[in-house]
Short mmCIF file of C-alpha atoms in Angstrom, two decimals:
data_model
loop_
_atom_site.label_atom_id
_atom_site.label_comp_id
_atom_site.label_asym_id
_atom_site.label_seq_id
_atom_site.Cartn_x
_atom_site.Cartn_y
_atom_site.Cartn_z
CA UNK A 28 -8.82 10.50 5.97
CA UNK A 29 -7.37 10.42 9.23
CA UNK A 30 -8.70 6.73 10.78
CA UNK A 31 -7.03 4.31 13.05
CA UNK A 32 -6.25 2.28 10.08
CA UNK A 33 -3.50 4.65 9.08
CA UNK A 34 -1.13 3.35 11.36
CA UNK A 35 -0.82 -0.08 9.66
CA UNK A 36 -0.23 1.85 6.81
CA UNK A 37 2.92 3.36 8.55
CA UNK A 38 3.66 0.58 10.10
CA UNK A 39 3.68 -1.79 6.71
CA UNK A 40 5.70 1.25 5.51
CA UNK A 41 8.50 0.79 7.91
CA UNK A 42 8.38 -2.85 7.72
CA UNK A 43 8.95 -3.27 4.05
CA UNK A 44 12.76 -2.41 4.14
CA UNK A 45 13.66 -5.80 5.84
CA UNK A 46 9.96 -7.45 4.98
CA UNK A 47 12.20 -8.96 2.37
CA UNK A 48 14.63 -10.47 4.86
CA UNK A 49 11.50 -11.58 7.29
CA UNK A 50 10.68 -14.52 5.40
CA UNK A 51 13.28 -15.25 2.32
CA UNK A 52 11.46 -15.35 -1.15
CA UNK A 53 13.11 -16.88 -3.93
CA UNK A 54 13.62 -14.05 -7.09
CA UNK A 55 11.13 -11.62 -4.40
CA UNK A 56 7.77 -12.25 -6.04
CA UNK A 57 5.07 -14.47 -4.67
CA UNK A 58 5.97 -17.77 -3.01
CA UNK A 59 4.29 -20.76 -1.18
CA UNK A 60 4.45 -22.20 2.18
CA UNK A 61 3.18 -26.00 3.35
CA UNK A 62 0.81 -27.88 1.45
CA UNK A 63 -0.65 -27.22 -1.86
CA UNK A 64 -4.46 -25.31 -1.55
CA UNK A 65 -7.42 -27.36 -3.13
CA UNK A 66 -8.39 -26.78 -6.51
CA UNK A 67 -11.11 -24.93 -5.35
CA UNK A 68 -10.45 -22.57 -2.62
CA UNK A 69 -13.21 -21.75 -0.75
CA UNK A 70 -11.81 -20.36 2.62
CA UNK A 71 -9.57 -17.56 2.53
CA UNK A 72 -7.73 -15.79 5.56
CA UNK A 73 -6.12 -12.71 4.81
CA UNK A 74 -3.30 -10.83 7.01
CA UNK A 75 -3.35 -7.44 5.49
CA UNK A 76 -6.29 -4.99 4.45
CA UNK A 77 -4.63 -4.74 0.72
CA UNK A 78 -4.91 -8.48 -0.11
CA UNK A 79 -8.31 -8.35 1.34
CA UNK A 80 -9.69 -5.91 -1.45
CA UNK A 81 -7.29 -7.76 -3.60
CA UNK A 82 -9.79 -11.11 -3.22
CA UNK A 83 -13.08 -8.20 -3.19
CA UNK A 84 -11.78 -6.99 -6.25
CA UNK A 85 -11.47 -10.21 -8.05
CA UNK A 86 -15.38 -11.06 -6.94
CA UNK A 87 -14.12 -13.78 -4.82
CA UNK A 88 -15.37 -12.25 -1.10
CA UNK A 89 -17.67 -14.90 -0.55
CA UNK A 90 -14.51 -16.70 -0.05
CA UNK A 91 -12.91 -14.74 2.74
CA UNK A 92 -13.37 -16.11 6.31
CA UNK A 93 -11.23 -14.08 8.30
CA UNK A 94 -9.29 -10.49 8.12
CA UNK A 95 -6.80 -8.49 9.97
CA UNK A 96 -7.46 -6.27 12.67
CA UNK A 97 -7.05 -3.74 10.61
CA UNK A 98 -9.37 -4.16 7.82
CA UNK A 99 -12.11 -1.93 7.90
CA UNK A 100 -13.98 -2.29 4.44
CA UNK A 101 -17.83 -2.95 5.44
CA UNK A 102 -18.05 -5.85 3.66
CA UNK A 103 -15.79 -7.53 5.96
CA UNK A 104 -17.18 -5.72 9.29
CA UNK A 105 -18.67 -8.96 10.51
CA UNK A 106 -15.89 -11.83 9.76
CA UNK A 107 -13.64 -12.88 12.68
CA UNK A 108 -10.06 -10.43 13.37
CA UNK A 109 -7.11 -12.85 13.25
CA UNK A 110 -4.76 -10.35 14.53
CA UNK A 111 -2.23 -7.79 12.91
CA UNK A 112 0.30 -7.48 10.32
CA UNK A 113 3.45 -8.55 12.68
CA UNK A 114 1.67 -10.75 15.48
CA UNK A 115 -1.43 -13.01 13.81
CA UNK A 116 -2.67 -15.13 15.99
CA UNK A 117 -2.01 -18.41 14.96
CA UNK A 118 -4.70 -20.19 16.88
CA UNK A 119 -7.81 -17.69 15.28
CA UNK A 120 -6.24 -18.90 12.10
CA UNK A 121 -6.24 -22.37 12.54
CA UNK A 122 -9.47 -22.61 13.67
CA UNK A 123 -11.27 -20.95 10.60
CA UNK A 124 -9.77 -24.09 8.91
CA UNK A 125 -8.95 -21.91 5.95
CA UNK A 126 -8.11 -23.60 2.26
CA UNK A 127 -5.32 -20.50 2.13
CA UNK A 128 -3.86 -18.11 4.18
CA UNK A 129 -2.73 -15.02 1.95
CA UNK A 130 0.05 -12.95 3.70
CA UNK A 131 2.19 -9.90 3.05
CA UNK A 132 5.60 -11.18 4.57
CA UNK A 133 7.20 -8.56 6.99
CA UNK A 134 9.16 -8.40 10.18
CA UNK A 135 7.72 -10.39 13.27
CA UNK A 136 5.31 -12.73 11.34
CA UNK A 137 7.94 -14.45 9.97
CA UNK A 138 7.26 -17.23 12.70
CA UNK A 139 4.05 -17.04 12.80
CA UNK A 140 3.31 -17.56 9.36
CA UNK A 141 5.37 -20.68 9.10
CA UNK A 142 3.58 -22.61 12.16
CA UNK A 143 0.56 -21.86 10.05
CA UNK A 144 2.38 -23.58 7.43
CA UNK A 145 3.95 -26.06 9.58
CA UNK A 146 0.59 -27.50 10.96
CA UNK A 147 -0.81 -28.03 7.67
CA UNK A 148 -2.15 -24.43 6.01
CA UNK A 149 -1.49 -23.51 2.41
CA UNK A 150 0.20 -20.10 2.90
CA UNK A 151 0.74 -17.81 -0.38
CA UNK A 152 3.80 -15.07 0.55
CA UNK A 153 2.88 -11.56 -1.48
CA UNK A 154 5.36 -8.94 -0.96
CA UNK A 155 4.15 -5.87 -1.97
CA UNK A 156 7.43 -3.26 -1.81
CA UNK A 157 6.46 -1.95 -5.25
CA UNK A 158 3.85 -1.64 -7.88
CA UNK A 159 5.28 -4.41 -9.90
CA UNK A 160 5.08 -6.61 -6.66
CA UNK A 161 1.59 -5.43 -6.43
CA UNK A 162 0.29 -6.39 -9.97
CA UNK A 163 2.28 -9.62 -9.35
CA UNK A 164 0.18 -10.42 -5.93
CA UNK A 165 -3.09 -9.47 -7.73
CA UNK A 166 -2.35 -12.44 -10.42
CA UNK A 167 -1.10 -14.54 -8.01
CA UNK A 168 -4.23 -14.17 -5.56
CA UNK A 169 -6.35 -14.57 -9.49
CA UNK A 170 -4.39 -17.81 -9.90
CA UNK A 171 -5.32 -19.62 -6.39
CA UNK A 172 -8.72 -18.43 -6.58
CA UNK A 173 -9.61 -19.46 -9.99
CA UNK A 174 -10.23 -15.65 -11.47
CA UNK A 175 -7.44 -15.52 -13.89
CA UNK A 176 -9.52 -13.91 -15.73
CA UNK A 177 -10.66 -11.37 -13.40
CA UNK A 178 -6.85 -10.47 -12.35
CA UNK A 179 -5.70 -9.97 -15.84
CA UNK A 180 -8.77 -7.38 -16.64
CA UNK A 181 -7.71 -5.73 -12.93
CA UNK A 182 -4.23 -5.55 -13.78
CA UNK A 183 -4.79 -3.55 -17.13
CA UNK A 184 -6.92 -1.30 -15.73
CA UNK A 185 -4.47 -0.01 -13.03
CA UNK A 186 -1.54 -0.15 -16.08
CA UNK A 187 -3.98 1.87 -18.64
CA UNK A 188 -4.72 4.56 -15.41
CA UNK A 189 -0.85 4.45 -15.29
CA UNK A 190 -0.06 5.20 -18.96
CA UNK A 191 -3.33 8.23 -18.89
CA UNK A 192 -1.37 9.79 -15.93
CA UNK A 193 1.93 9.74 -17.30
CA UNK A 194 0.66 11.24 -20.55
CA UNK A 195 -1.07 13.77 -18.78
CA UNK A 196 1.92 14.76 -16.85
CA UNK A 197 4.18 15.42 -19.54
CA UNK A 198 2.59 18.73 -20.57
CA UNK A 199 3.06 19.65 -16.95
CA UNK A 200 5.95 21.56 -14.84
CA UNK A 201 6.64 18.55 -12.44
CA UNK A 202 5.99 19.65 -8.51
CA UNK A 203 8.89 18.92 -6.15
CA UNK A 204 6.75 17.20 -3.59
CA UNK A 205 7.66 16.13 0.31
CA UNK A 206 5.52 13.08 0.95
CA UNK A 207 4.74 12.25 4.43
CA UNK A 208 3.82 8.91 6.79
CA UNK A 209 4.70 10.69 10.07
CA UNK A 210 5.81 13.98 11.93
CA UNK A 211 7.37 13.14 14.83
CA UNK A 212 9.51 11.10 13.90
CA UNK A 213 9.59 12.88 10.36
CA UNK A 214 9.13 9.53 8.20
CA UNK A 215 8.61 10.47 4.64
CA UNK A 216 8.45 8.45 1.13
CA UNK A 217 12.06 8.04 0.01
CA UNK A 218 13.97 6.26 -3.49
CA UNK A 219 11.91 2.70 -4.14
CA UNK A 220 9.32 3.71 -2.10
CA UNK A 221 5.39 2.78 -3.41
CA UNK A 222 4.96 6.58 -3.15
CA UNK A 223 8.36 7.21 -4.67
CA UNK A 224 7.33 5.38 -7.25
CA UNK A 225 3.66 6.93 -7.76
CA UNK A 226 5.33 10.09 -7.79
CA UNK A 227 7.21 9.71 -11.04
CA UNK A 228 4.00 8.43 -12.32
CA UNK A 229 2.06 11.68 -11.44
CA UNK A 230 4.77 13.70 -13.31
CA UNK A 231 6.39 14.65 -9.41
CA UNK A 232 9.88 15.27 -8.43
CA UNK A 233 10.19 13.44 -4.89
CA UNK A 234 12.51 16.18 -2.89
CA UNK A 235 13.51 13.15 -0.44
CA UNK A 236 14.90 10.99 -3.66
CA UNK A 237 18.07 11.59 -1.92
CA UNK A 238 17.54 9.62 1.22
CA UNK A 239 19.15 6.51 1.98
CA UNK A 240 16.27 4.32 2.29
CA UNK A 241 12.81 3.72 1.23
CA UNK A 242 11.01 4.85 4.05
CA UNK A 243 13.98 6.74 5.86
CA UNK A 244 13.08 9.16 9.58
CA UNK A 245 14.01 12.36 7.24
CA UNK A 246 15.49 15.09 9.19
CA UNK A 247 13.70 18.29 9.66
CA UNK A 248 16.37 20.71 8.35
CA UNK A 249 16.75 17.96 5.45
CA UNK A 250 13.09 18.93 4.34
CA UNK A 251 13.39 22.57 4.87
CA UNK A 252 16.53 22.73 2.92
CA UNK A 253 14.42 21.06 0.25
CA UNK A 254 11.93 23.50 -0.12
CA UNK A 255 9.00 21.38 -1.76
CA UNK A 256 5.91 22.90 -3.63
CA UNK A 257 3.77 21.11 -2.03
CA UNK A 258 3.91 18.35 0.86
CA UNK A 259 1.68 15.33 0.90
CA UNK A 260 0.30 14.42 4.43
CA UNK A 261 -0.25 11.08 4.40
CA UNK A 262 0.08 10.83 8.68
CA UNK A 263 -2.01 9.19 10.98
CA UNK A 264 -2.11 12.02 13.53
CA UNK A 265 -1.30 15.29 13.46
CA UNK A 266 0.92 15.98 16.80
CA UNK A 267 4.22 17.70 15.43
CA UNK A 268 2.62 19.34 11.86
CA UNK A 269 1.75 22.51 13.13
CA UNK A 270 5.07 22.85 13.94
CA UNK A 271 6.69 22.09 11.15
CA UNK A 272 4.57 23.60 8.71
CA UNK A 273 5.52 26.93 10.39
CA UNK A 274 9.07 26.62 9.24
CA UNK A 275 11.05 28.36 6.58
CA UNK A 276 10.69 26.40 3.46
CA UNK A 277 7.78 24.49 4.30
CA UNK A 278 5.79 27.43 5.17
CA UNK A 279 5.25 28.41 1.76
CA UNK A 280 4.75 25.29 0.24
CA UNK A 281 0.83 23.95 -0.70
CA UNK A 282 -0.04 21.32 2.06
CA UNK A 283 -2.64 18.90 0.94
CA UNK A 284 -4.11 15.32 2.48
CA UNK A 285 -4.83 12.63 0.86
CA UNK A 286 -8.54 11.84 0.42
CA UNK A 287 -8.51 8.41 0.40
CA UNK A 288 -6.53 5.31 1.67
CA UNK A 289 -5.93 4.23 -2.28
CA UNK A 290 -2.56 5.72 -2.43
CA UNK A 291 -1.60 4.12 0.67
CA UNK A 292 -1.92 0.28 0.11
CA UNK A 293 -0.60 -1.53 -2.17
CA UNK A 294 -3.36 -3.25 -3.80
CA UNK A 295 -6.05 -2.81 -6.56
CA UNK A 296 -7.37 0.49 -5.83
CA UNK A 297 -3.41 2.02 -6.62
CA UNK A 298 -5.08 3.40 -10.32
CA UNK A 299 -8.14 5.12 -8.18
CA UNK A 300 -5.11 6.51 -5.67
CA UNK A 301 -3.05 7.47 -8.27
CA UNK A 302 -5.71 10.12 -9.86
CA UNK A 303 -6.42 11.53 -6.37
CA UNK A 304 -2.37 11.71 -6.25
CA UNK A 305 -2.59 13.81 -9.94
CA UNK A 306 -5.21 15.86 -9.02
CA UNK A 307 -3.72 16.89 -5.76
CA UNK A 308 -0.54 17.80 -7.21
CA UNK A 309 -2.49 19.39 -10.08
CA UNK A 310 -5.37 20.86 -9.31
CA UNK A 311 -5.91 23.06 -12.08
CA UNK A 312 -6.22 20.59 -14.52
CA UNK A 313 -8.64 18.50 -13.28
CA UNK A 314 -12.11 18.73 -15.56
CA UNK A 315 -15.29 18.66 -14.11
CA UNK A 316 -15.63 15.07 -15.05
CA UNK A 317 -12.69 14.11 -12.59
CA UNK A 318 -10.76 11.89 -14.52
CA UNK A 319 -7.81 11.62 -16.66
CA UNK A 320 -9.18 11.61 -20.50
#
């Protein structure tokens, strides 16, 4: 799982404490910037990978013109990179001539994003901080694009994988779980995290549910106090987790990786992510079918 797109996924991480303050949303949900889009939007420009497979999802690729830097999905590979999460380059936007511009607000494209607005670009703010925020952003994106439809269907699907989790969880002695972005600095998923969150959903008590922020630098005596059952390594490299692995009250706890980058956006695929989450914390109880029944 380890690819270089991991570190947007840290990054984004990070960023969502004060994405909020970045670019001010009215009530926190999904907000416009400059002119209205057509009525039929047929150029999309999206600034993170999740709101790309948001559009995918919804069957309305054909629309999307240009992508991040860090999207990776192959059915993107060949569309123009507008730059990154915190500096897009306004120019490579501009000059796709997009009908919208679909961003997740966060520190340092604050400006950016409205001179895209500024010089005439319909601009749709999704924060994405939690899994409500998510579902909100996929029937936002479903609105502008004309596949109401198509969002509504999406969004039960990821609440009916919710509800099969939960139920499956209850008959289950919760794990205390450590879940991890990075080792060095130790950056794990804290209270009103999207992890935190998952967690509860999986049946999981988050050991770091005591930390002071959502996606706090945990310190290492912190998670060895702690003494998880199993950590979650959700890092982008490795340097530092020998290390602490080794250490009294870590040592003997079940490491495991995620298999997948589902977990870690926040976008459609957070029902797929979710049953890799289950099955990783609960690996006994996973039938050979490999789903939740």
């Amino acid at each position: 799982m380890k690819t270089h797109l991991v570190p947007f996924v840290l990054l984004a991480a990070l960023c969502l404490v004060t994405a909020a303050r970045a670019i001010p949303s009215k009530g926190g949900g999904p907000r416009s910037l400059g002119p209205k889009p057509p009525e039929k939007v047929k150029r999309v420009v999206t600034l993170a990978p999740s709101l790309t497979e948001t559009v995918m999802a919804l069957g309305a690729g054909s629309t999307l013109v240009g992508v991040s830097r860090f999207d990776e999905a192959k059915e993107v590979a060949g569309l123009p990179r507008v730059g990154g999460f915190i500096d897009p380059s306004v120019e490579a936007v501009v000059a796709l001539e997009p009908d919208l511009v679909l961003v997740q607000p966060g520190p340092g494209n604050q400006r950016p994003v409205e001179k895209m607005a500024e010089v005439g670009l319909p601009v749709l703010l999704l924060p994405l901080h939690t899994v409500a925020d998510t579902l909100a952003a996929v029937r936002a994106v479903g609105k502008a694009l004309g596949k109401e439809k198509e969002a509504d269907a999406l969004v039960q699907r990821i609440e009916s994988t919710r509800a099969r989790i939960r139920e499956a969880a209850k008959a289950l002695k919760p794990p205390r779980v450590l879940f991890i972005y990075g080792f060095e600095p130790l950056v794990v998923a804290g209270p009103g995290s999207f992890a935190d969150e998952l967690l509860r959903d999986a049946g999981a008590i988050n050991v770091a549910a005591d930390a002071g922020s959502a996606y706090p630098v945990y310190s290492v005596e912190r998670a060895v106090r702690a003494r998880p059952d199993v950590v979650v390594d959700a890092a982008d490299v490795d340097v530092g987790k020998d290390k602490l692995a080794a250490l009294p009250g870590l040592s003997q706890a079940r490491w495991v990786q995620m298999p997948s980058m589902a977990l870690l956006q926040p976008g459609p695929s957070l029902g797929r992510g979710l049953e890799e989450l289950f099955w990783l914390l609960f690996p006994s109880a996973k039938p050979d079918a490999g789903t939740v029944r």
